[in-house]
Amino acid sequence: MARKHNPYENFKEVLDKAAKLLDLTENDYITIKYPERSLHVSLPIKMDNGDVRVFEGFRVQHSSSRGPCKGGIRYHPDVDEDEVKALAAWMTMKCAVVNIPYGGAKGGIQVDPRTLSKGELERLTRRFIAMILPLIGPERDIPAPDVNTTPEIMGWIMDTYSMQKGYAVPGVVTGKPIEVGGSLGRKEATGRGVMISARLLMEKLGRTLEGATVSVQGMGNVGSVAALLLHRAGAKVVAVSDISGGFYNPDGLPIEELFEHVSQRKLLNQYPNQGFTLITNDQLLEMDVDLLVPAAMENQISRSNAPHVRAKYIVEAANGPITPTADEILDKNGVIVVPDILANAGGVVVSYFEWVQNLQSFRWEEDYVNDMLEHTMVRAFNEVWDLAHEKNSSLRMGAYMSALQRVVAAKKLRGIFP
Ligand code: GLU
């Protein structure tokens, strides 16, 4: 079925706008409109009841101009090639914005993992890795977690690859459990980067997070950690939601308890309601708050609901939560958006630190990881902020321009083979 909002078309639309602001010619950046390589695989799995089911999987390498391809793997029923292509392209831009030496990639399997047993999930993961094996490796393409994939799954990926090689290769995947070469601070890194982005935005505007009201859509790894760290930084998280619905309380929600609850992989509708107002995901996006954090899926804010968004600021924890049309509406209404490729880059930044530690067989302390993340985010945020103001444009354009300059420069310096 054709998507209502094709995310890859969205990517190209935003890319063209940024290229125009930079006075680039089509020749300068046409290659960025095409992913370098894409693999579509069929994955037969023997189910626990003896049936054979075949799942579809994808790995797309968008760019290797600035270094090995890098990006997560998601398990979701809506995964298709266009989505994975867009997510891969966004990884190229994300790694360039924060200036880590990677290109971009993404993978996905079309599956609802909650319908699988643990054994089925492991067999599916191992079969997928076996099928994309020629593409991946520590110096080629390094997967990581994304929607519905966990450190445990990253451990199976590391093992499957290592078994083929005949020795342990921790650097083939990031977001692993600590015991098999994962980095301290990686699990919290995306949410931490979201909190840092929100804090930096407030600072630029002469405000602080203290007392700012916040709503968070999505209580997965990213949304729940972002909510927790925003809460600990003094913000008042008044609304949260997940696929089961959400809660609103004008005096603030018990975020520490809610974090514990969702950390046990439980849904919000299983949490004992203490008199909070029940809200839907759609209502959450339209709450009257200072800061909205969409931390779920793409295209949540589109033409239809963008005019009803009342938040002053949006920090995009998810990839692609706002369509380009909605972006224009929000911009006109004065809503300031910190774009995904900057706001949620904390995850891949600490993935980079994990990979560096793996390559050096050396372990960093958690404080050092967090300090380096902070430093990387501050530098990137300032660059984006300055570029956006210099060109009198949005932060999204600032981020795309910053990234595009780096990718285009690398492509020019390397030239076109042969
Ligand atoms: N899936 C995450 C993202 O979209 C992390 C990717 C990574 O660490 O490679 O940024």
XYZ file of N, CA and C in Angstrom, residues 257-399:
429
model
N 8.202 7.088 38.996
C 7.408 5.856 39.089
C 6.990 5.372 37.697
N 6.577 6.308 36.858
C 6.169 5.912 35.508
C 7.351 5.326 34.732
N 8.548 5.877 34.980
C 9.743 5.356 34.313
C 9.998 3.909 34.747
N 9.911 3.661 36.050
C 10.068 2.297 36.566
C 9.061 1.354 35.902
N 7.818 1.826 35.804
C 6.728 1.028 35.240
C 7.031 0.635 33.786
N 7.352 1.630 32.950
C 7.569 1.302 31.528
C 8.883 0.549 31.328
N 9.838 0.715 32.272
C 11.105 -0.027 32.157
C 10.868 -1.526 32.281
N 9.751 -1.899 32.916
C 9.426 -3.333 33.006
C 8.613 -3.778 31.791
N 8.699 -3.013 30.722
C 8.020 -3.301 29.447
C 6.503 -3.374 29.625
N 5.985 -2.540 30.533
C 4.535 -2.504 30.723
C 3.971 -1.264 30.048
N 2.713 -1.361 29.594
C 2.065 -0.232 28.940
C 1.478 0.717 29.985
N 1.224 1.950 29.550
C 0.705 2.947 30.488
C -0.685 2.574 31.013
N -1.494 1.893 30.175
C -2.841 1.554 30.665
C -2.811 0.459 31.734
N -1.612 -0.079 32.005
C -1.478 -1.038 33.110
C -1.012 -0.335 34.386
N -0.826 0.984 34.314
C -0.375 1.739 35.491
C -1.590 2.182 36.307
N -1.563 1.987 37.633
C -2.721 2.389 38.439
C -2.952 3.900 38.354
N -4.058 4.282 37.773
C -4.358 5.699 37.569
C -4.654 6.372 38.908
N -3.942 7.469 39.175
C -4.144 8.184 40.445
C -4.930 9.469 40.214
N -6.011 9.351 39.458
C -6.852 10.523 39.224
C -6.366 11.407 38.085
N -5.467 10.887 37.237
C -5.012 11.670 36.087
C -6.086 11.636 35.002
N -6.099 12.673 34.162
C -7.020 12.684 33.032
C -6.487 11.744 31.958
N -7.347 10.873 31.437
C -6.923 9.983 30.359
C -6.971 10.746 29.040
N -5.898 10.648 28.259
C -5.869 11.347 26.967
C -5.439 10.384 25.867
N -5.766 10.755 24.634
C -5.305 9.958 23.494
C -3.975 10.541 23.007
N -3.320 9.809 22.115
C -2.089 10.305 21.507
C -2.338 11.598 20.748
N -3.478 11.668 20.066
C -3.794 12.881 19.304
C -3.954 14.075 20.234
N -4.624 13.849 21.355
C -4.805 14.951 22.315
C -3.463 15.402 22.883
N -2.578 14.424 23.131
C -1.276 14.780 23.708
C -0.529 15.771 22.822
N -0.626 15.552 21.503
C 0.107 16.415 20.569
C -0.420 17.845 20.556
N -1.632 18.011 21.059
C -2.255 19.345 21.014
C -2.359 20.003 22.394
N -1.642 19.489 23.389
C -1.721 20.053 24.740
C -1.087 21.439 24.784
N -1.610 22.242 25.695
C -1.081 23.590 25.876
C 0.119 23.521 26.829
N 1.288 23.278 26.274
C 2.508 23.131 27.083
C 3.615 23.999 26.491
N 4.700 24.159 27.246
C 5.854 24.870 26.675
C 6.547 23.991 25.638
N 6.776 22.726 26.016
C 7.619 21.864 25.183
C 6.922 20.543 24.862
N 6.868 20.230 23.581
C 6.326 18.940 23.136
C 7.488 18.082 22.623
N 7.536 16.826 23.104
C 8.588 15.897 22.669
C 7.942 14.696 21.990
N 7.858 14.695 20.653
C 7.343 13.497 19.981
C 8.450 12.443 19.957
N 8.218 11.315 20.608
C 9.260 10.282 20.712
C 8.713 8.937 20.245
N 7.849 8.979 19.211
C 7.263 7.720 18.736
C 7.680 7.463 17.284
N 6.770 7.703 16.355
C 7.041 7.324 14.957
C 7.016 8.540 14.034
N 7.173 8.279 12.715
C 7.138 9.348 11.719
C 5.728 9.913 11.549
N 5.693 11.109 10.955
C 4.453 11.712 10.442
C 3.327 11.831 11.475
N 3.674 12.083 12.713
C 2.648 12.237 13.748
C 1.981 13.607 13.665
N 2.783 14.610 13.260
C 2.226 15.950 13.108
C 2.205 16.260 11.615
N 0.985 16.352 11.072
C 0.841 16.552 9.635
C -0.051 17.771 9.401
N -0.412 17.970 8.146
C -1.227 19.125 7.767
C -2.488 19.250 8.652
N -3.088 18.092 8.983
C -4.385 18.142 9.664
C -4.295 18.606 11.128
N -3.262 18.163 11.856
C -3.226 18.573 13.274
C -2.223 19.691 13.569
N -1.331 20.011 12.625
C -0.319 21.057 12.890
C -0.948 22.385 13.328
N -2.073 22.816 12.712
C -2.643 24.101 13.150
C -3.125 24.072 14.594
N -3.335 22.875 15.157
C -3.858 22.781 16.524
C -2.762 22.612 17.580
N -1.505 22.539 17.136
C -0.413 22.371 18.101
C -0.260 23.661 18.897
N -0.301 23.528 20.231
C -0.224 24.732 21.064
C 1.123 24.864 21.785
N 1.985 23.838 21.664
C 3.293 23.915 22.319
C 4.090 25.073 21.707
N 4.959 25.676 22.530
C 5.814 26.758 22.000
C 7.031 26.176 21.282
N 7.513 25.050 21.825
C 8.736 24.450 21.281
C 8.511 22.952 21.079
N 9.152 22.412 20.047
C 9.102 20.963 19.836
C 10.538 20.466 19.697
N 10.874 19.442 20.463
C 12.178 18.799 20.305
C 11.900 17.390 19.776
N 12.364 17.126 18.545
C 12.007 15.872 17.872
C 12.886 14.714 18.349
N 12.341 13.904 19.245
C 13.072 12.736 19.719
C 12.937 11.568 18.736
N 11.791 11.488 18.059
C 11.596 10.460 17.020
C 12.269 10.922 15.734
N 12.392 10.021 14.785
C 12.854 10.404 13.450
C 11.637 10.769 12.605
N 11.667 11.959 12.016
C 10.630 12.377 11.068
C 9.224 12.499 11.620
N 9.026 12.983 12.861
C 7.654 13.049 13.383
C 6.793 14.154 12.766
N 7.428 15.120 12.075
C 6.685 16.249 11.499
C 6.828 16.213 9.974
N 5.712 16.246 9.243
C 5.806 16.264 7.780
C 6.270 17.657 7.327
N 6.840 17.773 6.115
C 7.304 19.094 5.654
C 6.185 20.135 5.623
N 4.976 19.733 5.245
C 3.867 20.695 5.225
C 3.552 21.174 6.640
N 3.512 20.237 7.582
C 3.251 20.605 8.973
C 4.349 21.520 9.490
N 5.576 21.250 9.070
C 6.719 22.064 9.488
C 6.503 23.530 9.106
N 6.000 23.740 7.891
C 5.752 25.118 7.427
C 4.662 25.784 8.256
N 3.621 25.013 8.567
C 2.524 25.571 9.378
C 3.042 25.959 10.763
N 3.831 25.071 11.371
C 4.366 25.344 12.713
C 5.267 26.576 12.682
N 6.088 26.653 11.629
C 7.018 27.769 11.477
C 6.240 29.087 11.414
N 5.178 29.081 10.603
C 4.334 30.283 10.475
C 3.702 30.663 11.811
N 3.356 29.637 12.602
C 2.710 29.899 13.891
C 3.712 30.210 15.000
N 5.001 30.277 14.630
C 6.014 30.659 15.614
C 6.467 29.549 16.541
N 6.148 28.291 16.194
C 6.608 27.171 17.022
C 8.071 26.867 16.635
N 8.959 26.841 17.617
C 10.373 26.572 17.321
C 10.619 25.065 17.434
N 11.190 24.488 16.378
C 11.414 23.039 16.337
C 12.912 22.730 16.332
N 13.370 21.931 17.291
C 14.738 21.392 17.207
C 14.617 20.082 16.442
N 15.232 20.003 15.235
C 14.968 18.875 14.349
C 15.618 17.575 14.807
N 14.995 16.477 14.423
C 15.451 15.121 14.750
C 16.935 14.870 14.538
N 17.458 15.301 13.387
C 18.852 14.927 13.085
C 19.840 15.558 14.072
N 19.381 16.586 14.792
C 20.197 17.154 15.868
C 19.700 16.625 17.227
N 18.401 16.759 17.465
C 17.852 16.497 18.809
C 18.018 15.051 19.255
N 17.920 14.087 18.312
C 18.015 12.685 18.754
C 19.355 12.047 18.397
N 20.347 12.893 18.087
C 21.654 12.367 17.676
C 22.467 11.782 18.832
N 22.014 12.003 20.072
C 22.779 11.498 21.214
C 23.021 9.995 21.152
N 22.049 9.265 20.615
C 22.182 7.807 20.517
C 23.348 7.408 19.625
N 23.384 7.983 18.453
C 24.458 7.570 17.534
C 25.803 8.150 17.971
N 25.781 9.266 18.682
C 27.053 9.810 19.192
C 27.670 8.808 20.172
N 26.839 8.284 21.089
C 27.416 7.326 22.043
C 27.641 5.957 21.376
N 26.898 5.654 20.313
C 27.236 4.474 19.512
C 28.654 4.605 18.953
N 28.964 5.815 18.506
C 30.318 6.065 17.995
C 31.355 5.836 19.100
N 31.042 6.348 20.312
C 31.975 6.138 21.433
C 32.100 4.638 21.739
N 30.993 3.907 21.635
C 31.039 2.459 21.899
C 31.951 1.766 20.888
N 31.783 2.124 19.631
C 32.577 1.528 18.546
C 34.068 1.832 18.728
N 34.366 3.102 19.095
C 35.766 3.486 19.340
C 36.343 2.652 20.488
N 35.563 2.472 21.543
C 36.024 1.660 22.683
C 36.260 0.215 22.233
N 35.368 -0.314 21.402
C 35.514 -1.690 20.909
C 36.778 -1.832 20.061
N 37.010 -0.854 19.182
C 38.174 -0.950 18.291
C 39.474 -0.869 19.084
N 39.416 -0.135 20.212
C 40.630 0.033 21.028
C 40.693 -0.973 22.171
N 39.676 -1.815 22.315
C 39.570 -2.724 23.471
C 39.824 -1.967 24.765
N 39.106 -0.855 24.912
C 39.314 0.025 26.063
C 37.971 0.500 26.561
N 37.819 0.615 27.879
C 36.508 1.019 28.420
C 36.545 2.412 29.030
N 35.562 3.237 28.617
C 35.459 4.586 29.192
C 34.536 4.555 30.412
N 34.824 5.459 31.362
C 33.924 5.649 32.508
C 32.644 6.340 32.034
N 31.546 6.107 32.760
C 30.260 6.683 32.353
C 30.289 8.218 32.343
N 30.952 8.809 33.344
C 31.020 10.279 33.388
C 31.726 10.830 32.154
N 32.755 10.119 31.728
C 33.499 10.566 30.548
C 32.624 10.482 29.299
N 31.865 9.381 29.173
C 30.940 9.225 28.041
C 29.948 10.390 28.032
N 29.357 10.667 29.196
C 28.345 11.734 29.272
C 28.948 13.107 28.998
N 30.171 13.344 29.489
C 30.832 14.632 29.221
C 31.101 14.813 27.729
N 31.559 13.738 27.104
C 31.863 13.820 25.657
C 30.583 14.011 24.842
N 29.491 13.380 25.307
C 28.197 13.560 24.633
C 27.753 15.018 24.752
N 27.837 15.539 25.957
C 27.449 16.935 26.221
C 28.249 17.871 25.295
N 29.556 17.668 25.277
C 30.457 18.504 24.480
C 30.066 18.447 22.996
N 29.781 17.232 22.509
C 29.439 17.053 21.092
C 28.105 17.732 20.760
N 27.139 17.575 21.662
C 25.815 18.176 21.423
C 25.890 19.707 21.469
N 26.646 20.240 22.428
C 26.744 21.705 22.559
C 27.374 22.299 21.294
N 28.450 21.675 20.841
C 29.126 22.197 19.647
C 28.184 22.162 18.438
N 27.506 21.023 18.251
C 26.608 20.890 17.090
C 25.437 21.865 17.206
N 24.875 21.987 18.402
C 23.732 22.886 18.583
C 24.119 24.316 18.241
N 25.275 24.753 18.726
C 25.723 26.125 18.447
C 25.945 26.339 16.944
N 26.533 25.360 16.282
C 26.761 25.490 14.835
C 25.436 25.632 14.088
N 24.474 24.784 14.480
C 23.166 24.817 13.821
C 22.460 26.145 14.106
N 22.502 26.559 15.333
C 21.848 27.810 15.740
C 22.428 28.988 14.935
N 23.763 29.051 14.867
C 24.409 30.168 14.164
C 24.074 30.160 12.681
N 24.123 28.983 12.078
C 23.852 28.883 10.635
C 22.393 29.258 10.334
N 21.480 28.800 11.188
C 20.063 29.127 10.992
C 19.864 30.638 11.067
N 20.524 31.280 12.036
C 20.338 32.726 12.181
C 21.019 33.500 11.060
N 22.175 33.007 10.657
C 22.892 33.646 9.540
C 22.034 33.647 8.280
N 21.318 32.548 8.040
C 20.504 32.435 6.822
C 19.042 32.781 7.077
N 18.773 33.280 8.279
C 17.415 33.674 8.619
C 16.401 32.536 8.367
N 16.759 31.365 8.833
C 15.922 30.199 8.540
C 15.648 29.404 9.816
N 14.920 28.306 9.682
C 14.573 27.480 10.841
C 15.781 26.673 11.316
N 15.652 26.115 12.504
C 16.728 25.245 13.008
C 16.850 24.000 12.145
N 15.713 23.538 11.559
C 15.815 22.373 10.671
C 16.707 22.705 9.472
N 16.482 23.879 8.903
C 17.324 24.266 7.775
C 18.784 24.435 8.223
N 18.959 24.998 9.419
C 20.318 25.146 9.948
C 21.007 23.798 10.049
N 20.279 22.801 10.565
C 20.854 21.463 10.743
C 21.148 20.814 9.384
